[in-house]
Amino acid sequence: MGKLLEIKNLRTAFKTYAGEVCAVNGISFCVSHGEAVGIVGESGSGKSVTMLSVMKLLADNGRMVDGDILFDGVRLNDYDDRAMQNIRGKSIGMIFQDPMTSLNPVFTVGNQMVEAILKHNRIPRQQAWQKAVDMLKLVGIPNAEGRMKQYPHEFSGGMRQRVMIAMALSCEPKLLIADEPTTALDVTIQAQIIELMKELKNKINMAIILITHDLGVVADICERVIVMYGGIIVEQGKLDEIFYQPLHPYTVGLLNSIPRLNLGKNRLEPIEGQPPDMIHAPQGCPFVARCPRAMKICDMAKPEYVEPSEGHGAACWLLLKGHRGEM
């Protein structure tokens, strides 16, 4: 599989009253055609900002300081907003975290879907309407023809999320970015949404970037996992490598915080402490204050990213100094 999305040394910063905050600090990764990649980490780790940088949808106080973003061989850095409008929706679809705020409450669902389709396809409006109906049927919305005439508030949370997926997929994008697509949904609907994404991925060979804090969802759909903390990638690798051979103490902490009934654990093992203050970012490893295996050098200098095995690496002094041992 060739590379579809390639991010090189991305740095994104935001101006605040307290100073400039570097929310994403020099990350690099790639996504291949038809591949599902999960990006996990706590709130504020830089997951969503990374994807908003790719889509060029940063807030007015945000800017991409450094790095290159290549999509299907084209450098998106050189694209202005008008050029990006031809990429968004057509080549890259995005599902935002809250479907209620992503859908316009004063327009019907059908009107919004049709406009999205017509934006990227020179077809008659009636044909666009039928395509929208077919997409709603595809994502499992009953009475799709009638639902097209309804407003977002007339849909449940799960159904609104299905509408967002249908809209994101209406132009058959090469890449779907899903930002916490199952947040606030009950377990049954969550399972249905994930199963739907898996089916559509296989059907049209679409790549998926899934942004989430739920490792269970990642295990269900992703082939590769990127772990972010404090604006950097602390570890990335194949799904089995991350789950069964973690290299970074933060990844270990995330895995230990998952309740596992089969191991007889009746207490959660949370990661003590709080994420770093990015206005006054640590000089060394961003995880140093919470790391149970921190060394003096961790507080003094940032560790380089190394790959002990191909495709599986981490940014940790334990690897660089050969002190990994059992984690």
Short mmCIF file of C-alpha atoms in Angstrom, two decimals, residues 128 163 201 203 209 229 233 243 246 284 298:
data_model
loop_
_atom_site.label_atom_id
_atom_site.label_comp_id
_atom_site.label_asym_id
_atom_site.label_seq_id
_atom_site.Cartn_x
_atom_site.Cartn_y
_atom_site.Cartn_z
CA ALA A 128 -27.85 14.67 -5.72
CA VAL A 163 -26.03 11.56 9.18
CA LYS A 201 -13.69 1.00 4.73
CA LYS A 203 -16.23 -1.51 0.52
CA ILE A 209 -7.83 8.15 10.99
CA TYR A 229 1.11 13.07 24.85
CA ILE A 233 4.15 11.17 19.47
CA PHE A 243 -1.26 -3.66 23.19
CA PRO A 246 4.34 -1.33 24.73
CA GLY A 284 12.63 17.39 28.88
CA CYS A 298 14.24 12.83 31.44
#
